[in-house]
Coordinates of C-alpha atoms and ligand atoms in Angstrom, one line a residue:
Chain A
M183 CA -47.0 -48.6 -59.2
T184 CA -46.6 -47.7 -55.6
E185 CA -49.0 -45.3 -53.8
I186 CA -47.7 -42.2 -52.3
L187 CA -51.0 -41.1 -50.8
K188 CA -54.0 -43.3 -49.8
V189 CA -57.1 -41.8 -48.2
Q190 CA -59.7 -44.1 -46.8
G191 CA -63.2 -43.2 -45.6
L192 CA -62.3 -39.6 -44.9
R193 CA -65.2 -37.7 -43.3
K194 CA -65.6 -34.2 -42.0
A195 CA -68.6 -32.1 -41.2
F196 CA -69.0 -28.6 -40.0
G197 CA -72.4 -28.6 -38.3
G198 CA -74.7 -29.5 -41.2
V199 CA -72.1 -28.9 -43.9
V200 CA -70.4 -32.1 -44.9
V201 CA -67.2 -31.1 -46.6
A202 CA -65.8 -34.7 -46.9
N203 CA -68.3 -37.5 -47.1
G204 CA -66.3 -40.7 -46.9
I205 CA -63.6 -40.0 -49.5
D206 CA -61.6 -42.9 -50.8
F207 CA -58.7 -41.6 -52.9
S208 CA -55.3 -42.7 -53.8
L209 CA -52.4 -41.3 -55.8
S210 CA -49.5 -43.2 -57.3
K211 CA -45.9 -42.0 -57.0
G212 CA -45.0 -39.6 -59.8
A213 CA -48.5 -38.9 -60.8
M214 CA -49.8 -35.5 -62.0
H215 CA -53.4 -35.4 -61.0
C216 CA -56.2 -32.8 -61.0
L217 CA -59.0 -32.3 -58.7
I218 CA -62.0 -30.5 -60.1
G219 CA -65.5 -29.7 -58.9
P220 CA -68.0 -26.9 -58.5
N221 CA -67.5 -24.1 -56.0
G222 CA -68.0 -25.4 -52.5
A223 CA -67.5 -29.0 -53.5
G224 CA -64.9 -29.4 -50.7
K225 CA -61.7 -29.3 -52.7
S226 CA -59.9 -26.9 -50.4
S227 CA -61.3 -28.7 -47.4
F228 CA -59.9 -31.9 -48.7
F229 CA -56.4 -30.3 -48.9
R230 CA -56.8 -29.0 -45.3
L231 CA -57.6 -32.5 -44.2
L232 CA -54.6 -33.8 -45.9
L233 CA -52.5 -31.1 -44.3
G234 CA -53.8 -31.6 -40.8
E235 CA -55.5 -28.2 -40.5
H236 CA -58.8 -30.0 -39.9
A237 CA -59.0 -33.1 -37.9
P238 CA -61.2 -35.6 -39.7
D239 CA -64.3 -37.1 -38.0
A240 CA -63.5 -40.4 -39.5
G241 CA -61.0 -42.0 -41.9
T242 CA -57.3 -42.4 -42.3
I243 CA -54.6 -40.8 -44.4
T244 CA -51.6 -42.8 -45.4
F245 CA -48.6 -41.0 -46.8
D246 CA -45.5 -42.7 -48.2
G247 CA -46.3 -45.9 -46.4
S248 CA -47.1 -44.5 -42.9
D249 CA -50.3 -43.3 -41.2
I250 CA -50.2 -39.5 -40.8
T251 CA -53.8 -39.0 -39.6
G252 CA -52.7 -38.0 -36.1
L253 CA -49.7 -35.8 -37.1
R254 CA -49.7 -32.1 -36.7
S255 CA -49.4 -29.9 -39.9
F256 CA -45.7 -29.1 -39.6
Q257 CA -44.9 -32.7 -39.0
R258 CA -46.7 -33.7 -42.2
I259 CA -44.8 -31.1 -44.1
R260 CA -41.6 -32.5 -42.7
R261 CA -42.5 -35.9 -44.1
G262 CA -42.5 -34.4 -47.6
I263 CA -45.9 -32.8 -48.3
S264 CA -45.8 -29.2 -49.6
V265 CA -48.6 -26.9 -50.5
K266 CA -49.5 -23.7 -52.4
F267 CA -52.8 -22.3 -51.1
Q268 CA -55.7 -20.9 -53.0
V269 CA -55.0 -17.4 -51.4
P270 CA -51.3 -16.7 -51.9
G271 CA -49.6 -17.5 -48.6
I272 CA -46.4 -15.5 -48.8
F273 CA -44.6 -13.1 -46.5
K274 CA -45.6 -9.8 -48.0
A275 CA -43.3 -7.5 -46.1
L276 CA -40.2 -9.6 -46.7
S277 CA -38.2 -9.6 -49.8
V278 CA -38.5 -12.3 -52.4
R279 CA -35.2 -13.7 -51.4
Q280 CA -36.2 -13.8 -47.7
N281 CA -39.4 -15.7 -48.6
L282 CA -37.3 -18.3 -50.3
E283 CA -34.7 -18.4 -47.5
V284 CA -37.4 -19.1 -44.9
A285 CA -38.8 -21.8 -47.2
F286 CA -35.5 -23.6 -47.8
Q287 CA -33.2 -22.8 -44.8
D288 CA -34.4 -25.7 -42.8
H289 CA -33.2 -28.2 -45.4
L290 CA -30.4 -26.4 -47.1
H291 CA -27.4 -24.5 -45.8
G292 CA -24.6 -22.4 -47.1
H293 CA -23.8 -22.9 -50.8
S294 CA -26.6 -25.3 -51.5
L295 CA -29.0 -22.8 -50.0
S296 CA -27.9 -19.9 -52.2
A297 CA -27.7 -22.2 -55.3
T298 CA -31.3 -23.4 -54.8
I299 CA -32.5 -19.8 -54.3
R300 CA -30.7 -18.8 -57.5
E301 CA -32.2 -21.7 -59.3
M302 CA -35.7 -20.9 -58.1
L303 CA -35.3 -17.2 -58.9
D304 CA -34.5 -18.3 -62.5
F305 CA -37.2 -20.9 -62.6
T306 CA -39.8 -18.4 -61.7
D307 CA -38.3 -15.4 -63.6
L308 CA -38.0 -13.4 -60.4
R309 CA -34.3 -12.7 -60.7
A310 CA -34.8 -8.9 -61.0
E311 CA -37.3 -8.9 -58.1
E312 CA -34.9 -10.7 -55.6
M313 CA -34.8 -7.8 -53.2
T314 CA -38.4 -6.6 -53.8
P315 CA -41.0 -6.9 -51.0
A316 CA -43.1 -9.8 -52.0
G317 CA -46.3 -7.9 -51.4
I318 CA -45.8 -5.6 -54.3
L319 CA -45.3 -8.4 -56.9
S320 CA -48.0 -8.9 -59.5
H321 CA -50.6 -11.5 -58.6
G322 CA -49.1 -14.0 -61.0
Q323 CA -45.6 -13.5 -59.6
Q324 CA -46.9 -14.0 -56.1
Q325 CA -48.4 -17.3 -57.2
W326 CA -45.0 -18.3 -58.7
L327 CA -43.2 -17.3 -55.7
E328 CA -45.4 -19.5 -53.5
I329 CA -44.9 -22.3 -56.0
A330 CA -41.2 -21.8 -55.7
M331 CA -41.4 -21.9 -51.9
A332 CA -43.4 -25.1 -52.1
V333 CA -41.1 -26.9 -54.5
G334 CA -37.7 -25.7 -53.3
V335 CA -38.0 -28.1 -50.3
E336 CA -38.1 -30.9 -52.8
P337 CA -41.3 -32.4 -51.5
K338 CA -42.5 -35.9 -52.5
L339 CA -46.1 -34.6 -52.9
L340 CA -47.0 -31.1 -54.0
L341 CA -50.5 -29.8 -53.4
L342 CA -51.6 -26.9 -55.5
D343 CA -54.9 -25.1 -54.8
E344 CA -55.8 -23.2 -58.0
P345 CA -52.3 -22.4 -59.0
T346 CA -53.4 -20.3 -62.0
A347 CA -56.1 -18.2 -60.4
G348 CA -55.7 -14.6 -61.6
M349 CA -53.0 -15.4 -64.2
S350 CA -53.1 -14.3 -67.8
P351 CA -53.3 -17.1 -70.4
D352 CA -49.6 -16.7 -71.1
E353 CA -48.7 -17.0 -67.4
T354 CA -51.1 -20.0 -67.1
R355 CA -49.4 -21.8 -70.0
K356 CA -46.0 -21.1 -68.4
T357 CA -47.1 -22.4 -65.1
G358 CA -48.2 -25.6 -66.8
E359 CA -44.7 -26.0 -68.3
M360 CA -43.2 -25.5 -64.8
L361 CA -45.4 -28.2 -63.4
H362 CA -44.4 -30.6 -66.1
E363 CA -40.7 -29.9 -65.4
L364 CA -41.3 -30.5 -61.6
N365 CA -43.2 -33.7 -62.3
G366 CA -40.3 -34.7 -64.5
R367 CA -38.0 -34.4 -61.5
G368 CA -40.2 -37.0 -59.7
I369 CA -42.5 -34.8 -57.6
T370 CA -46.0 -36.1 -57.4
I371 CA -48.5 -33.3 -58.1
L372 CA -52.1 -32.9 -57.0
A373 CA -53.7 -29.7 -58.3
V374 CA -57.2 -28.2 -57.8
E375 CA -58.1 -26.3 -60.9
H376 CA -61.0 -24.6 -62.6
D377 CA -59.4 -23.9 -65.9
M378 CA -60.2 -27.0 -68.0
A379 CA -57.6 -26.0 -70.7
F380 CA -55.0 -26.0 -68.0
V381 CA -56.3 -29.3 -66.7
E382 CA -55.9 -30.7 -70.1
Q383 CA -52.4 -29.3 -70.3
I384 CA -51.1 -30.9 -67.2
A385 CA -53.2 -33.9 -66.0
K386 CA -53.5 -37.4 -67.2
R387 CA -56.1 -38.3 -64.7
V388 CA -58.8 -36.2 -63.1
T389 CA -61.0 -36.7 -60.0
V390 CA -64.3 -34.8 -59.7
L391 CA -65.5 -33.9 -56.2
H392 CA -69.1 -33.0 -55.6
F393 CA -70.7 -32.3 -52.2
G394 CA -67.7 -33.8 -50.4
S395 CA -67.8 -37.1 -52.3
I396 CA -65.9 -38.4 -55.3
F397 CA -68.3 -38.1 -58.2
A398 CA -66.2 -39.5 -61.0
E399 CA -62.6 -40.3 -61.7
G400 CA -60.8 -41.1 -65.0
T401 CA -58.7 -39.8 -67.8
I402 CA -59.2 -36.3 -69.0
T403 CA -61.3 -37.4 -72.0
E404 CA -63.4 -39.7 -70.0
I405 CA -64.2 -36.9 -67.6
I406 CA -65.0 -34.3 -70.3
D407 CA -67.3 -36.8 -72.0
H408 CA -69.0 -37.9 -68.7
P409 CA -72.6 -36.7 -68.9
G410 CA -73.0 -36.3 -65.2
V411 CA -69.9 -34.2 -64.9
Q412 CA -71.1 -32.0 -67.7
E413 CA -74.3 -31.5 -65.8
I414 CA -72.9 -30.6 -62.4
Y415 CA -69.8 -28.8 -63.4
L416 CA -68.5 -28.3 -66.9
G417 CA -71.8 -27.0 -68.4
T418 CA -72.1 -24.3 -65.8
A419 CA -68.4 -23.5 -65.2
D420 CA -67.1 -20.2 -66.3
V421 CA -64.3 -21.5 -68.5
Chain B
M206 CA -4.3 -31.0 -46.2
T207 CA -5.9 -32.3 -43.0
L208 CA -4.4 -29.4 -41.2
N209 CA -5.9 -27.0 -43.7
T210 CA -9.5 -28.3 -43.4
T211 CA -9.5 -28.4 -39.6
D212 CA -8.2 -24.9 -39.6
T213 CA -10.7 -23.3 -42.0
V214 CA -13.9 -24.9 -40.7
P215 CA -14.0 -23.0 -37.4
R216 CA -12.7 -19.9 -39.1
S217 CA -15.4 -19.9 -41.7
R218 CA -18.0 -20.6 -39.1
A219 CA -16.9 -17.5 -37.1
R220 CA -17.0 -15.5 -40.3
R221 CA -20.5 -16.6 -41.0
L222 CA -21.5 -15.6 -37.4
F223 CA -20.0 -12.1 -37.8
S224 CA -21.4 -11.7 -41.2
R225 CA -24.8 -11.9 -39.5
L226 CA -24.1 -8.6 -37.7
E227 CA -25.7 -7.2 -40.9
G228 CA -28.7 -8.5 -42.6
P229 CA -32.3 -7.9 -43.7
Q230 CA -33.6 -7.9 -40.1
T231 CA -31.5 -5.0 -38.8
M232 CA -31.0 -1.5 -40.1
G233 CA -27.5 -0.2 -40.6
S234 CA -24.7 -1.8 -42.6
G235 CA -21.4 -0.9 -44.2
P236 CA -18.4 1.1 -43.0
A237 CA -20.4 4.3 -42.5
F238 CA -22.8 2.7 -40.0
W239 CA -20.1 0.9 -38.0
T240 CA -17.9 4.0 -37.9
V241 CA -20.8 6.0 -36.4
A242 CA -21.5 3.2 -34.0
A243 CA -17.9 3.1 -32.9
L244 CA -17.9 6.9 -32.4
V245 CA -21.1 6.7 -30.3
L246 CA -19.5 3.9 -28.2
G247 CA -16.3 6.0 -27.9
V248 CA -18.3 9.0 -26.6
A249 CA -20.2 6.8 -24.2
A250 CA -16.9 5.3 -22.9
A251 CA -15.5 8.8 -22.5
Y252 CA -18.5 10.1 -20.7
P253 CA -17.4 9.2 -17.1
L254 CA -14.3 11.3 -17.7
I255 CA -16.3 14.5 -18.1
A256 CA -19.3 13.8 -15.9
D257 CA -19.5 13.6 -12.1
A258 CA -20.1 10.2 -10.4
W259 CA -23.8 10.9 -9.7
T260 CA -24.6 11.7 -13.3
V261 CA -22.7 8.6 -14.4
G262 CA -24.7 6.5 -11.9
N263 CA -27.8 8.0 -13.4
A264 CA -26.7 7.1 -16.9
A265 CA -26.1 3.6 -15.7
Y266 CA -29.7 3.6 -14.6
F267 CA -30.8 4.3 -18.2
L268 CA -28.7 1.5 -19.6
I269 CA -30.3 -1.0 -17.2
W270 CA -33.7 -0.6 -18.9
T271 CA -32.5 -1.2 -22.4
F272 CA -32.3 -4.9 -21.9
M273 CA -36.0 -5.2 -21.2
A274 CA -36.7 -2.9 -24.2
M275 CA -34.6 -5.0 -26.6
G276 CA -36.3 -8.2 -25.3
L277 CA -39.7 -6.7 -25.9
G278 CA -38.4 -5.7 -29.4
V279 CA -37.7 -9.3 -30.1
V280 CA -41.1 -10.5 -28.8
W281 CA -43.3 -7.8 -30.2
G282 CA -41.4 -6.1 -33.0
Y283 CA -39.8 -9.3 -34.5
A284 CA -42.1 -12.2 -33.5
G285 CA -45.3 -10.1 -33.6
A286 CA -46.6 -10.9 -30.1
L287 CA -47.4 -7.8 -28.0
S288 CA -46.5 -8.6 -24.5
F289 CA -47.9 -6.2 -21.9
G290 CA -46.2 -8.0 -19.0
Q291 CA -42.4 -8.0 -19.5
T292 CA -42.3 -6.5 -16.0
A293 CA -43.4 -9.8 -14.6
F294 CA -40.0 -11.3 -15.5
F295 CA -38.3 -8.0 -14.5
G296 CA -39.8 -8.1 -11.0
L297 CA -39.4 -11.8 -10.5
A298 CA -35.7 -11.6 -11.3
G299 CA -35.4 -8.5 -9.1
Y300 CA -36.8 -10.4 -6.1
A301 CA -34.8 -13.4 -7.0
Y302 CA -31.6 -11.4 -6.9
G303 CA -32.6 -10.0 -3.6
V304 CA -33.5 -13.3 -2.0
I305 CA -30.3 -15.1 -3.3
T306 CA -27.9 -12.4 -2.4
I307 CA -29.3 -11.7 1.0
N308 CA -29.0 -15.4 1.8
L309 CA -25.7 -16.1 0.1
G310 CA -23.8 -12.8 0.7
T311 CA -21.2 -11.3 -1.6
A312 CA -18.1 -13.4 -1.2
Y313 CA -16.5 -15.3 -4.1
G314 CA -18.4 -13.4 -6.8
L315 CA -21.7 -14.9 -5.5
T316 CA -23.6 -11.7 -6.6
I317 CA -22.7 -12.5 -10.2
V318 CA -24.0 -16.1 -9.7
A319 CA -27.1 -14.5 -8.2
L320 CA -27.5 -12.3 -11.3
L321 CA -27.2 -15.2 -13.7
L322 CA -29.6 -17.3 -11.6
S323 CA -32.1 -14.5 -11.6
V324 CA -31.9 -14.2 -15.3
A325 CA -32.4 -17.9 -15.6
I326 CA -35.4 -17.9 -13.3
G327 CA -37.0 -15.0 -15.2
G328 CA -36.3 -16.6 -18.5
L329 CA -37.6 -20.0 -17.4
F330 CA -40.8 -18.4 -16.0
A331 CA -41.2 -16.7 -19.4
L332 CA -40.8 -20.1 -21.2
V333 CA -43.5 -21.6 -18.9
I334 CA -45.9 -18.7 -19.5
G335 CA -45.0 -18.8 -23.2
Y336 CA -45.7 -22.5 -23.3
F337 CA -49.2 -22.2 -21.9
M338 CA -50.0 -19.2 -24.1
F339 CA -48.7 -20.4 -27.4
Y340 CA -49.5 -24.1 -27.0
G341 CA -52.9 -23.0 -25.7
R342 CA -53.5 -21.2 -29.0
I343 CA -53.7 -17.7 -27.5
Q344 CA -53.2 -15.1 -30.1
G345 CA -53.2 -11.4 -30.9
V346 CA -54.6 -9.0 -28.4
F347 CA -55.2 -11.9 -25.9
I348 CA -51.4 -12.3 -25.5
G349 CA -51.4 -8.7 -24.2
I350 CA -54.3 -9.5 -21.8
V351 CA -52.7 -12.7 -20.5
T352 CA -49.3 -11.1 -19.9
L353 CA -50.7 -8.0 -18.3
S354 CA -52.7 -10.3 -16.0
V355 CA -49.6 -12.2 -15.1
T356 CA -47.7 -9.1 -14.0
L357 CA -50.6 -7.7 -12.1
V358 CA -51.2 -10.9 -10.3
L359 CA -47.5 -11.0 -9.3
E360 CA -47.7 -7.3 -8.2
T361 CA -50.8 -8.0 -6.1
F362 CA -49.3 -11.1 -4.6
M363 CA -46.0 -9.4 -3.6
A364 CA -47.9 -6.5 -2.2
Q365 CA -49.5 -8.7 0.5
T366 CA -46.3 -10.3 1.7
A367 CA -45.8 -7.8 4.5
G368 CA -46.2 -10.3 7.4
P369 CA -43.1 -11.9 9.0
Q370 CA -44.1 -15.3 7.7
W371 CA -43.3 -14.1 4.1
R372 CA -39.6 -14.8 4.2
I373 CA -37.3 -17.0 2.2
G374 CA -34.4 -17.8 4.5
E375 CA -33.0 -14.5 5.7
A376 CA -34.9 -12.4 3.1
R377 CA -38.1 -10.7 4.1
L378 CA -40.4 -10.0 1.1
N379 CA -41.8 -7.0 2.9
G380 CA -45.1 -6.5 1.1
F381 CA -46.1 -3.2 -0.5
N382 CA -42.9 -1.5 0.7
G383 CA -40.7 -3.9 -1.2
M384 CA -37.5 -5.5 -0.4
S385 CA -34.3 -3.6 0.2
G386 CA -30.8 -4.0 1.7
M387 CA -29.6 -6.6 -0.9
P388 CA -25.9 -6.0 -1.8
P389 CA -24.9 -4.5 -5.1
L390 CA -22.9 -6.5 -7.7
T391 CA -19.5 -7.3 -6.3
L392 CA -16.6 -8.5 -8.4
P393 CA -14.0 -10.6 -6.7
W394 CA -10.6 -9.0 -7.3
F395 CA -7.0 -9.6 -6.1
G396 CA -6.6 -6.5 -4.0
G397 CA -10.1 -7.0 -2.5
D398 CA -13.6 -7.1 -4.0
I399 CA -14.8 -4.3 -6.2
V400 CA -18.3 -3.2 -5.1
L401 CA -20.3 -1.8 -8.0
Y402 CA -22.2 1.0 -6.5
P403 CA -23.8 3.4 -9.0
G404 CA -20.7 5.1 -10.6
P405 CA -18.2 4.6 -13.3
P406 CA -17.3 0.9 -12.7
L407 CA -20.9 -0.2 -12.8
Y408 CA -21.5 2.1 -15.8
Y409 CA -18.7 0.4 -17.7
L410 CA -20.0 -3.1 -16.8
L411 CA -23.5 -2.1 -18.1
L412 CA -22.1 -0.4 -21.2
G413 CA -20.2 -3.6 -22.0
L414 CA -23.3 -5.7 -21.4
V415 CA -25.4 -3.5 -23.7
V416 CA -22.8 -3.8 -26.5
I417 CA -22.7 -7.6 -26.1
C418 CA -26.5 -8.0 -26.0
Y419 CA -27.0 -5.6 -28.9
L420 CA -24.5 -7.3 -31.2
G421 CA -25.7 -10.7 -30.0
L422 CA -29.2 -9.9 -30.9
R423 CA -28.2 -8.6 -34.3
I424 CA -26.6 -11.9 -35.0
L425 CA -29.5 -13.9 -33.7
L426 CA -32.1 -11.8 -35.6
N427 CA -30.2 -12.1 -38.9
S428 CA -29.8 -15.9 -38.4
P429 CA -32.2 -18.5 -39.7
F430 CA -34.0 -18.3 -36.3
G431 CA -34.6 -14.6 -36.9
N432 CA -35.8 -15.3 -40.4
V433 CA -38.5 -17.6 -39.0
L434 CA -39.5 -15.1 -36.3
V435 CA -40.3 -12.3 -38.8
A436 CA -42.0 -14.8 -41.1
I437 CA -44.2 -15.8 -38.2
R438 CA -45.0 -12.1 -37.6
E439 CA -46.0 -11.8 -41.2
N440 CA -47.9 -15.1 -41.7
P441 CA -47.8 -17.7 -39.0
H442 CA -50.0 -20.1 -40.9
R443 CA -47.6 -20.2 -43.9
V444 CA -44.6 -20.8 -41.6
G445 CA -46.3 -23.9 -40.2
M446 CA -47.0 -25.0 -43.7
L447 CA -43.3 -24.8 -44.4
G448 CA -42.6 -27.4 -41.8
Y449 CA -41.8 -25.2 -38.8
D450 CA -43.2 -25.7 -35.3
V451 CA -44.5 -22.2 -35.0
R452 CA -45.5 -22.5 -31.4
L453 CA -42.0 -23.6 -30.4
Y454 CA -40.4 -20.6 -32.1
Q455 CA -42.9 -18.3 -30.4
M456 CA -42.2 -19.8 -27.1
L457 CA -38.5 -19.5 -27.5
A458 CA -38.7 -15.9 -28.6
F459 CA -40.9 -15.2 -25.6
G460 CA -38.3 -16.9 -23.3
I461 CA -35.5 -14.8 -24.8
G462 CA -37.6 -11.6 -24.3
G463 CA -38.3 -12.7 -20.7
A464 CA -34.6 -13.4 -20.0
F465 CA -33.7 -9.9 -21.2
A466 CA -36.4 -8.4 -19.0
A467 CA -35.1 -10.5 -16.1
L468 CA -31.6 -9.1 -16.8
S469 CA -32.9 -5.6 -16.4
G470 CA -34.8 -6.5 -13.2
A471 CA -31.8 -8.1 -11.5
L472 CA -29.5 -5.2 -12.5
Y473 CA -32.0 -2.7 -11.4
T474 CA -32.2 -4.3 -8.0
A475 CA -28.5 -4.5 -7.7
W476 CA -28.2 -0.8 -8.8
G477 CA -30.7 0.7 -6.4
Q478 CA -30.6 -2.1 -3.7
Y479 CA -34.4 -2.3 -3.6
I480 CA -37.3 -3.8 -5.5
T481 CA -41.0 -3.1 -5.0
P482 CA -44.2 -4.7 -6.2
S483 CA -45.0 -1.5 -8.1
S484 CA -42.2 -2.4 -10.5
M485 CA -44.7 -5.0 -11.8
G486 CA -47.7 -2.6 -11.8
L487 CA -49.7 -1.2 -14.6
T488 CA -47.6 2.0 -15.1
S489 CA -44.3 0.1 -15.1
A490 CA -45.8 -2.5 -17.5
A491 CA -46.9 0.2 -19.9
L492 CA -43.6 2.2 -20.1
P493 CA -41.5 -0.4 -22.0
I494 CA -44.2 -0.5 -24.7
V495 CA -43.9 3.3 -25.1
W496 CA -40.1 3.1 -25.4
V497 CA -40.1 0.4 -27.9
A498 CA -43.0 1.8 -30.0
V499 CA -41.6 5.3 -30.1
G500 CA -38.1 4.2 -31.2
G501 CA -39.4 1.5 -33.6
R502 CA -40.2 -2.0 -32.5
R503 CA -39.1 -3.7 -35.7
D504 CA -35.5 -2.7 -35.5
I505 CA -33.2 -3.5 -32.6
T506 CA -31.1 -0.4 -33.1
A507 CA -34.1 1.9 -33.1
T508 CA -35.4 0.2 -30.0
L509 CA -32.1 0.7 -28.2
I510 CA -31.7 4.4 -29.2
G511 CA -35.4 5.2 -28.8
T512 CA -35.4 3.7 -25.2
L513 CA -32.4 5.8 -24.1
V514 CA -33.8 9.0 -25.6
V515 CA -37.3 8.5 -24.2
L516 CA -35.9 7.6 -20.8
A517 CA -33.7 10.7 -20.7
G518 CA -36.6 12.8 -21.8
F519 CA -38.9 11.2 -19.2
Q520 CA -36.4 12.0 -16.4
T521 CA -36.1 15.6 -17.5
L522 CA -39.9 15.9 -17.5
T523 CA -40.2 14.3 -14.1
I524 CA -38.5 17.3 -12.6
Y525 CA -41.7 19.2 -13.4
G526 CA -43.9 16.4 -11.9
S527 CA -44.2 12.7 -12.6
Q528 CA -47.9 12.7 -13.5
Y529 CA -47.1 15.4 -16.1
A530 CA -44.3 13.2 -17.5
L531 CA -46.7 10.2 -17.8
V532 CA -49.2 12.3 -19.7
V533 CA -46.4 13.3 -22.1
M534 CA -45.4 9.7 -22.5
G535 CA -49.0 8.8 -23.5
A536 CA -49.1 11.7 -25.9
L537 CA -45.8 10.6 -27.4
L538 CA -47.2 7.1 -27.9
L539 CA -50.3 8.5 -29.6
V540 CA -48.3 10.7 -31.9
T541 CA -46.0 7.8 -32.9
V542 CA -48.9 5.5 -33.6
L543 CA -50.7 8.1 -35.7
A544 CA -47.7 9.8 -37.4
A545 CA -45.0 7.2 -37.7
P546 CA -46.4 3.8 -36.8
Q547 CA -43.1 2.1 -37.5
G548 CA -41.4 4.3 -34.9
L549 CA -39.8 7.7 -34.9
I550 CA -36.2 6.5 -35.0
V551 CA -36.9 4.0 -37.8
G552 CA -38.6 6.8 -39.7
A553 CA -35.7 9.1 -39.2
M554 CA -33.2 6.4 -40.1
T555 CA -35.1 5.5 -43.3
L556 CA -35.1 9.2 -44.2
L557 CA -31.3 9.5 -43.5
G558 CA -30.6 6.4 -45.5
R559 CA -32.6 7.9 -48.4
L560 CA -30.7 11.2 -48.2
F561 CA -27.4 9.4 -48.0
Q562 CA -28.3 7.4 -51.1
R563 CA -29.3 10.5 -53.0
S564 CA -26.1 12.3 -52.1
K565 CA -24.1 9.4 -53.4
T566 CA -25.7 9.4 -56.8
Ligands
ATP799 N1 -64.2 -24.1 -41.4 C1 -65.4 -24.2 -42.0 N2 -66.5 -24.1 -41.2 C2 -67.7 -24.2 -41.8 N3 -67.9 -24.5 -43.1 C3 -66.8 -24.6 -43.9 C4 -65.5 -24.5 -43.4 N4 -64.6 -24.6 -44.4 C5 -65.3 -24.8 -45.5 N5 -66.7 -24.8 -45.2 C6 -67.7 -25.0 -46.2 O1 -67.5 -26.2 -46.8 C7 -67.8 -26.2 -48.2 C8 -66.6 -26.6 -49.0 O2 -65.7 -25.5 -49.0 P1 -64.3 -25.6 -49.8 O3 -63.6 -24.3 -49.5 O4 -63.6 -26.9 -49.4 O5 -64.8 -25.6 -51.3 P2 -64.0 -25.6 -52.6 O6 -64.3 -26.8 -53.4 O7 -62.5 -25.4 -52.4 O8 -64.6 -24.4 -53.3 P3 -63.9 -23.2 -54.3 O9 -63.9 -23.8 -55.7 O10 -64.9 -22.1 -54.2 O11 -62.6 -22.9 -53.7 C9 -68.3 -24.7 -48.4 O12 -69.7 -24.8 -48.4 C10 -67.8 -23.9 -47.3 O13 -68.6 -22.9 -47.0
MG800 MG1 -61.2 -23.9 -52.7

């Protein structure tokens, strides 16, 4: 299988805090992969490094065959990376429709733009909220809206930072189904998640991050049975 | 078949353009709104028939400022960057108009060329300032500080150009007293040039320009470009993470705002045939913020109406003393910020819209 993402020797420190301590990581095309780890392990920082929000102290990031380490954030997005942040990053004063327009209008125009918006409104069950300011949606709906914004551009790689945070079990399960559908369309997905039930629902392979380093990597059962992982994370996690 | 496609493509493009006269970024839509707008325009067009030439020239003076206000509306209200120094582009364009026309004269419609050049100079200067600000990661309140500094530096610089060595060709910059004696706008015409002194012909030219700029901005703001601007105002980080070069958009919006301020500056200089450094001073720099804030910065219609209303009110008050008028302006700004932060006109229009909705149901 070909790799869509390859990270080599990625290092980043803020003063004394090492958020990435020589990370080697790769992701094959079409994968649905989860990143777990205790609070402060460096999961969100790893995403920010991938997105170019932090410049690494050392290491390289290769995406879809080319080195993107020196590119600015918006250029990386244009290459086909898309992201949903841990804190919902939507335009609260704008309507749901406008949020989607801003997300898609650069790639789509005219009829294909309105068709995709309609499709995404159905996909996320936000049809009735089309003209509602995004800021007054429920937390779960805001998460979905942001997922829709992230997937509507048809990225090659979708980064999701805690996509189910604050969702009810029902919403969480539905989100999992959405992700399976997106993955079925060929989008590679890398998700940070705390909810192990959700991780089991979506991921075949899991990477555990601890103190900015990769602590373990394997199938979901391997990770759950891993004694070290239980000690640092699963035993103490509030799942 | 071929004929059909070549025919419909431009037509549908024009239709899409005009459909953007209405949209989420601008208040007012539907036949009722456009009927009222046409009526207002009709009254404005008939105004010179009932008023004397001096009053009409004075009304033209009000129209001149609306361009700077609408430009600030784009930069501040839509793109979310509070510029405190639109007068820098206003003043620069005013001086540019003076220097160019004094050197080139009025023949062959050269004053119109001078007007366009002045707008280009002001707009380019704004792009340069915008480049250094936005690519230098200056944000929030610091944009206000930088832009205010720019306009005050220009004011100070122009105020010390009294000596005879400060001349560009024929044009003396004249220091604190400012430059005067430049010709008004002059339209070449068959039976002889039309000189646009303050009066009905200038009024009509300005009214036409206001309509063009207002409608053009409505189309721009409801376009994908306008969508990105308001998104940047709401959450610039997310916009970057959707693949947009946020700084480029901010710089372009700032350039547009600067060009509009420059249009005001050049027209102002042509109208009164003078421009002084104080047009870039602190008081001058603060006034556009009051106009735009009071009317409503997040809607171009509110900005336009608010500016005209506040200007007319300001002039009425000035009869009782200009210091007094400034205090009232400050109080007005305070009341707006406290009582209707989205602006008085926007507040009133929202209320009207709600009443209208209710009466329909
Ligand atoms: N810009 C920064 N400057 C200094 N320290 C930072 C910065 N960003 C993150 N950190 C620190 O780096 C560590 C890793 O943070 P990060 O947000 O990546 O963790 P995380 O694994 O996403 O945690 P969580 O599960 O709580 O979201 C934390 O200790 C955090 O305080
Ligand atoms: Mg995190």
